[in-house]
CSV table of C-alpha atoms in Angstrom, one decimal:
chain,number,residue,atom,x,y,z
H,1,UNK,CA,-70.7,11.8,-11.9
H,2,UNK,CA,-68.9,11.9,-8.6
H,3,UNK,CA,-69.5,9.7,-5.5
H,4,UNK,CA,-68.0,10.7,-2.1
H,5,UNK,CA,-65.5,8.5,-0.2
H,6,UNK,CA,-65.5,9.3,3.5
H,7,UNK,CA,-64.0,8.1,6.8
H,8,UNK,CA,-65.9,6.6,9.7
H,9,UNK,CA,-66.3,10.1,11.1
H,10,UNK,CA,-67.8,11.2,7.7
H,11,UNK,CA,-64.8,13.3,6.7
H,12,UNK,CA,-64.6,13.5,3.0
H,13,UNK,CA,-61.2,12.3,1.6
H,14,UNK,CA,-62.0,11.7,-2.1
H,15,UNK,CA,-64.4,10.7,-4.8
H,16,UNK,CA,-64.8,8.1,-7.5
H,17,UNK,CA,-65.8,9.3,-11.0
H,18,UNK,CA,-68.6,7.2,-12.5
H,19,UNK,CA,-69.9,7.3,-16.1
H,20,UNK,CA,-73.5,8.1,-16.5
H,21,UNK,CA,-75.5,8.5,-19.8
H,22,UNK,CA,-78.6,10.7,-19.9
H,23,UNK,CA,-80.3,9.8,-23.2
H,24,UNK,CA,-82.7,12.4,-24.6
H,25,UNK,CA,-85.5,9.9,-25.1
H,26,UNK,CA,-84.6,7.0,-22.8
H,27,UNK,CA,-83.5,9.0,-19.8
H,28,UNK,CA,-80.7,7.5,-17.6
H,29,UNK,CA,-79.2,4.5,-19.3
H,30,UNK,CA,-77.5,2.0,-16.9
H,31,UNK,CA,-73.8,1.6,-17.2
H,32,UNK,CA,-74.5,-2.2,-17.2
H,33,UNK,CA,-76.0,-1.6,-20.6
H,34,UNK,CA,-73.6,0.8,-22.3
H,35,UNK,CA,-70.2,-0.2,-20.8
H,36,UNK,CA,-70.2,-3.7,-22.2
H,37,UNK,CA,-71.2,-2.3,-25.6
H,38,UNK,CA,-68.4,0.3,-25.4
H,39,UNK,CA,-65.9,-2.6,-24.6
H,40,UNK,CA,-67.2,-4.6,-27.5
H,41,UNK,CA,-66.9,-1.8,-30.0
H,42,UNK,CA,-63.6,-0.4,-28.8
H,43,UNK,CA,-65.3,2.9,-27.9
H,44,UNK,CA,-64.1,2.3,-24.3
H,45,UNK,CA,-60.7,3.4,-25.3
H,46,UNK,CA,-61.9,6.9,-26.2
H,47,UNK,CA,-64.3,7.0,-23.3
H,48,UNK,CA,-61.6,5.9,-20.9
H,49,UNK,CA,-59.2,8.5,-22.0
H,50,UNK,CA,-61.8,11.2,-21.8
H,51,UNK,CA,-62.7,10.2,-18.3
H,52,UNK,CA,-59.1,10.2,-17.2
H,53,UNK,CA,-58.5,13.6,-18.7
H,54,UNK,CA,-61.7,15.1,-17.3
H,55,UNK,CA,-60.8,13.7,-13.8
H,56,UNK,CA,-57.4,15.2,-14.0
H,57,UNK,CA,-58.7,18.6,-15.1
H,58,UNK,CA,-61.1,18.5,-12.1
H,59,UNK,CA,-58.2,17.8,-9.8
H,60,UNK,CA,-56.5,20.9,-11.1
H,61,UNK,CA,-59.7,23.0,-10.5
H,62,UNK,CA,-60.0,21.7,-6.9
H,63,UNK,CA,-56.3,22.3,-6.3
H,64,UNK,CA,-57.0,26.1,-6.3
H,65,UNK,CA,-59.7,25.8,-3.5
H,66,UNK,CA,-58.3,25.2,0.0
H,67,UNK,CA,-61.2,23.1,1.2
H,68,UNK,CA,-61.1,20.8,-1.9
H,69,UNK,CA,-57.4,20.6,-2.7
H,70,UNK,CA,-56.9,17.5,-0.6
H,71,UNK,CA,-59.5,15.4,-2.5
H,72,UNK,CA,-58.3,12.3,-4.3
H,73,UNK,CA,-60.1,11.2,-7.5
H,74,UNK,CA,-60.5,7.5,-8.4
H,75,UNK,CA,-60.8,6.5,-12.0
H,76,UNK,CA,-61.9,3.0,-13.2
H,77,UNK,CA,-59.6,1.5,-15.9
H,78,UNK,CA,-61.0,-1.0,-18.3
H,79,UNK,CA,-59.2,-4.2,-19.2
H,80,UNK,CA,-59.0,-3.1,-22.9
H,81,UNK,CA,-57.6,0.3,-21.9
H,82,UNK,CA,-55.0,-1.1,-19.5
H,83,UNK,CA,-53.7,-3.6,-22.0
H,84,UNK,CA,-52.7,-0.9,-24.5
H,85,UNK,CA,-49.0,-0.9,-25.0
H,86,UNK,CA,-48.8,2.8,-24.5
H,87,UNK,CA,-51.2,3.0,-21.5
H,88,UNK,CA,-48.4,4.2,-19.1
H,89,UNK,CA,-47.4,6.9,-21.6
H,90,UNK,CA,-51.1,8.0,-21.9
H,91,UNK,CA,-51.5,8.5,-18.2
H,92,UNK,CA,-48.2,10.3,-17.7
H,93,UNK,CA,-48.9,12.6,-20.7
H,94,UNK,CA,-52.4,13.4,-19.4
H,95,UNK,CA,-51.0,14.3,-16.0
H,96,UNK,CA,-48.4,16.6,-17.7
H,97,UNK,CA,-50.9,18.2,-20.1
H,98,UNK,CA,-53.5,18.9,-17.4
H,99,UNK,CA,-51.0,19.7,-14.6
H,100,UNK,CA,-52.8,17.4,-12.1
H,101,UNK,CA,-50.9,16.1,-9.1
H,102,UNK,CA,-50.3,12.4,-9.6
H,103,UNK,CA,-50.5,11.7,-5.9
H,104,UNK,CA,-54.2,12.6,-5.9
H,105,UNK,CA,-55.1,10.2,-8.8
H,106,UNK,CA,-56.1,6.7,-8.0
H,107,UNK,CA,-56.5,4.2,-10.8
H,108,UNK,CA,-58.9,1.4,-10.0
H,109,UNK,CA,-58.2,-2.0,-11.5
H,110,UNK,CA,-60.3,-5.1,-11.1
H,111,UNK,CA,-58.8,-8.2,-9.6
H,112,UNK,CA,-59.5,-10.2,-12.8
H,113,UNK,CA,-57.7,-7.5,-14.9
H,114,UNK,CA,-54.6,-7.7,-12.8
H,115,UNK,CA,-54.6,-11.5,-12.8
H,116,UNK,CA,-55.0,-11.8,-16.5
H,117,UNK,CA,-51.3,-10.9,-17.0
H,118,UNK,CA,-49.7,-10.3,-13.6
H,119,UNK,CA,-46.2,-9.5,-14.9
H,120,UNK,CA,-47.5,-6.9,-17.4
H,121,UNK,CA,-49.7,-5.4,-14.7
H,122,UNK,CA,-46.8,-5.2,-12.2
H,123,UNK,CA,-44.5,-3.5,-14.7
H,124,UNK,CA,-47.1,-0.9,-15.7
H,125,UNK,CA,-48.2,-0.2,-12.2
H,126,UNK,CA,-44.6,0.2,-11.0
H,127,UNK,CA,-43.8,2.7,-13.8
H,128,UNK,CA,-46.8,4.8,-12.8
H,129,UNK,CA,-46.3,4.4,-9.0
H,130,UNK,CA,-42.9,6.0,-9.4
H,131,UNK,CA,-44.6,9.0,-10.7
H,132,UNK,CA,-46.9,9.1,-7.7
H,133,UNK,CA,-50.1,7.5,-9.1
H,134,UNK,CA,-52.0,5.4,-6.6
H,135,UNK,CA,-53.7,2.0,-7.3
H,136,UNK,CA,-56.7,0.4,-5.9
H,137,UNK,CA,-58.0,-3.2,-6.6
H,138,UNK,CA,-61.8,-2.9,-7.2
H,139,UNK,CA,-64.3,-5.6,-6.4
H,140,UNK,CA,-61.8,-7.3,-4.2
H,141,UNK,CA,-62.7,-10.7,-2.9
H,142,UNK,CA,-64.6,-11.8,-5.9
H,143,UNK,CA,-61.7,-13.5,-7.6
H,144,UNK,CA,-60.6,-17.1,-7.2
H,145,UNK,CA,-56.9,-16.9,-7.8
H,146,UNK,CA,-53.9,-17.0,-5.5
H,147,UNK,CA,-53.5,-13.9,-3.2
H,148,UNK,CA,-49.8,-14.1,-3.5
H,149,UNK,CA,-49.8,-11.4,-6.2
H,150,UNK,CA,-50.9,-8.9,-3.6
H,151,UNK,CA,-47.4,-8.7,-2.1
H,152,UNK,CA,-45.9,-7.9,-5.5
H,153,UNK,CA,-48.2,-5.1,-6.6
H,154,UNK,CA,-47.6,-1.5,-5.7
H,155,UNK,CA,-51.1,-1.1,-4.3
H,156,UNK,CA,-52.5,1.6,-2.0
H,157,UNK,CA,-56.0,0.4,-1.5
H,158,UNK,CA,-58.3,-2.6,-1.5
H,159,UNK,CA,-62.0,-2.1,-2.2
H,160,UNK,CA,-64.4,-4.5,-0.6
H,161,UNK,CA,-67.0,-5.6,-3.2
H,162,UNK,CA,-70.5,-4.4,-2.4
H,163,UNK,CA,-71.9,-8.0,-2.7
H,164,UNK,CA,-70.2,-8.7,0.6
H,165,UNK,CA,-71.2,-5.4,2.2
H,166,UNK,CA,-74.8,-5.9,1.3
H,167,UNK,CA,-75.0,-9.1,3.4
H,168,UNK,CA,-73.2,-7.8,6.5
H,169,UNK,CA,-75.1,-8.9,9.6
H,170,UNK,CA,-77.3,-11.2,7.4
H,171,UNK,CA,-74.9,-13.8,6.1
H,172,UNK,CA,-72.2,-14.9,8.6
H,173,UNK,CA,-69.8,-16.0,5.9
H,174,UNK,CA,-69.8,-12.5,4.4
H,175,UNK,CA,-69.0,-11.0,7.8
H,176,UNK,CA,-66.0,-13.4,7.9
H,177,UNK,CA,-64.9,-12.4,4.4
H,178,UNK,CA,-65.1,-8.7,5.2
H,179,UNK,CA,-63.1,-9.1,8.4
H,180,UNK,CA,-60.5,-11.1,6.6
H,181,UNK,CA,-60.1,-8.5,3.8
H,182,UNK,CA,-59.8,-5.7,6.4
H,183,UNK,CA,-57.2,-7.7,8.4
H,184,UNK,CA,-55.3,-8.5,5.3
H,185,UNK,CA,-55.2,-4.9,4.2
H,186,UNK,CA,-54.0,-3.8,7.7
H,187,UNK,CA,-51.2,-6.4,7.7
H,188,UNK,CA,-50.1,-5.4,4.2
H,189,UNK,CA,-50.3,-1.7,5.1
H,190,UNK,CA,-53.1,-1.1,2.6
H,191,UNK,CA,-56.1,1.2,2.9
H,192,UNK,CA,-59.4,-0.6,2.8
H,193,UNK,CA,-62.5,1.0,1.4
H,194,UNK,CA,-66.0,-0.6,1.5
H,195,UNK,CA,-68.3,0.2,-1.4
H,196,UNK,CA,-72.0,-0.1,-1.6
H,197,UNK,CA,-72.7,1.0,2.0
H,198,UNK,CA,-76.4,1.6,2.2
H,199,UNK,CA,-77.4,1.3,5.9
H,200,UNK,CA,-76.3,2.5,9.2
H,201,UNK,CA,-76.0,-1.1,10.4
H,202,UNK,CA,-73.6,-1.9,7.6
H,203,UNK,CA,-71.5,1.1,8.4
H,204,UNK,CA,-71.4,0.3,12.1
H,205,UNK,CA,-70.2,-3.2,11.5
H,206,UNK,CA,-67.5,-2.0,9.1
H,207,UNK,CA,-66.3,0.6,11.6
H,208,UNK,CA,-66.3,-2.1,14.3
H,209,UNK,CA,-64.1,-4.3,12.0
H,210,UNK,CA,-61.7,-1.4,11.4
H,211,UNK,CA,-62.5,-0.4,7.8
H,212,UNK,CA,-60.8,2.8,6.7
H,213,UNK,CA,-63.1,4.4,4.1
H,214,UNK,CA,-66.7,4.1,3.0
H,215,UNK,CA,-68.7,4.8,-0.2
H,216,UNK,CA,-72.3,4.2,-1.0
H,217,UNK,CA,-75.9,5.6,-1.1
H,218,UNK,CA,-76.0,6.0,2.7
H,219,UNK,CA,-73.2,8.6,2.4
H,220,UNK,CA,-73.9,10.1,-1.0
H,221,UNK,CA,-75.3,9.2,-4.4
H,222,UNK,CA,-73.2,9.7,-7.5
H,223,UNK,CA,-73.9,13.2,-8.8
H,224,UNK,CA,-72.8,15.8,-11.3
H,225,UNK,CA,-69.8,17.9,-10.2
H,226,UNK,CA,-71.8,21.0,-9.6
H,227,UNK,CA,-74.1,19.1,-7.2
H,228,UNK,CA,-71.1,17.5,-5.6
H,229,UNK,CA,-69.5,20.8,-4.9
H,230,UNK,CA,-72.7,22.3,-3.6
H,231,UNK,CA,-72.9,19.3,-1.2
H,232,UNK,CA,-69.4,20.0,0.1
H,233,UNK,CA,-70.0,23.7,0.4
H,234,UNK,CA,-73.2,23.1,2.4
H,235,UNK,CA,-71.3,20.9,4.8
H,236,UNK,CA,-73.4,17.9,4.0
H,237,UNK,CA,-70.2,15.7,3.6
């Protein structure tokens, strides 16, 4: 499924691809159920590669349509996937085989994944960054380690965790955290995206704080690519 990422003026700039499982008997199975199982069994490696390849092929399809050719696509990378010794080769090979533009691909890494082995993460990220691939730190603000690593990573974007966005205007401490993350991103010349935006009030506060991009149910639900394209063609995003 694809979920829109937009500016404060509701201009669509990209999308995040999200795994969904429609079971023939159980209906929609939550990723919270099947992703941990995929991690545990090792199936996440095949799943992750399939998602990356599918996203790159989608980029190529959109490249041929003037109103879609600018869209970026963000792909979540699991810890097990990223730690593979040939991860960099897999990404480069996928880009070459599909013909997708590396500059339109964003790989999302969690803060804990990066901090697990900072030197390895820096090396792999730099190799891919030289090819044009962009990086985003997902769930930013939920970690407890030193922020010094931020200045060493070739990042393009910070994603504010939805747990902070949810309590904007309700819990003063979360307002402070969000403002701090946005200020940090600006000072480091990084784009800041808020995820989990569900109300106009949340969006208004984020805009007031100077957030760059927004993602959440207020703007668009995750949807199959056909529905996503229909939404764009109808001018709804």
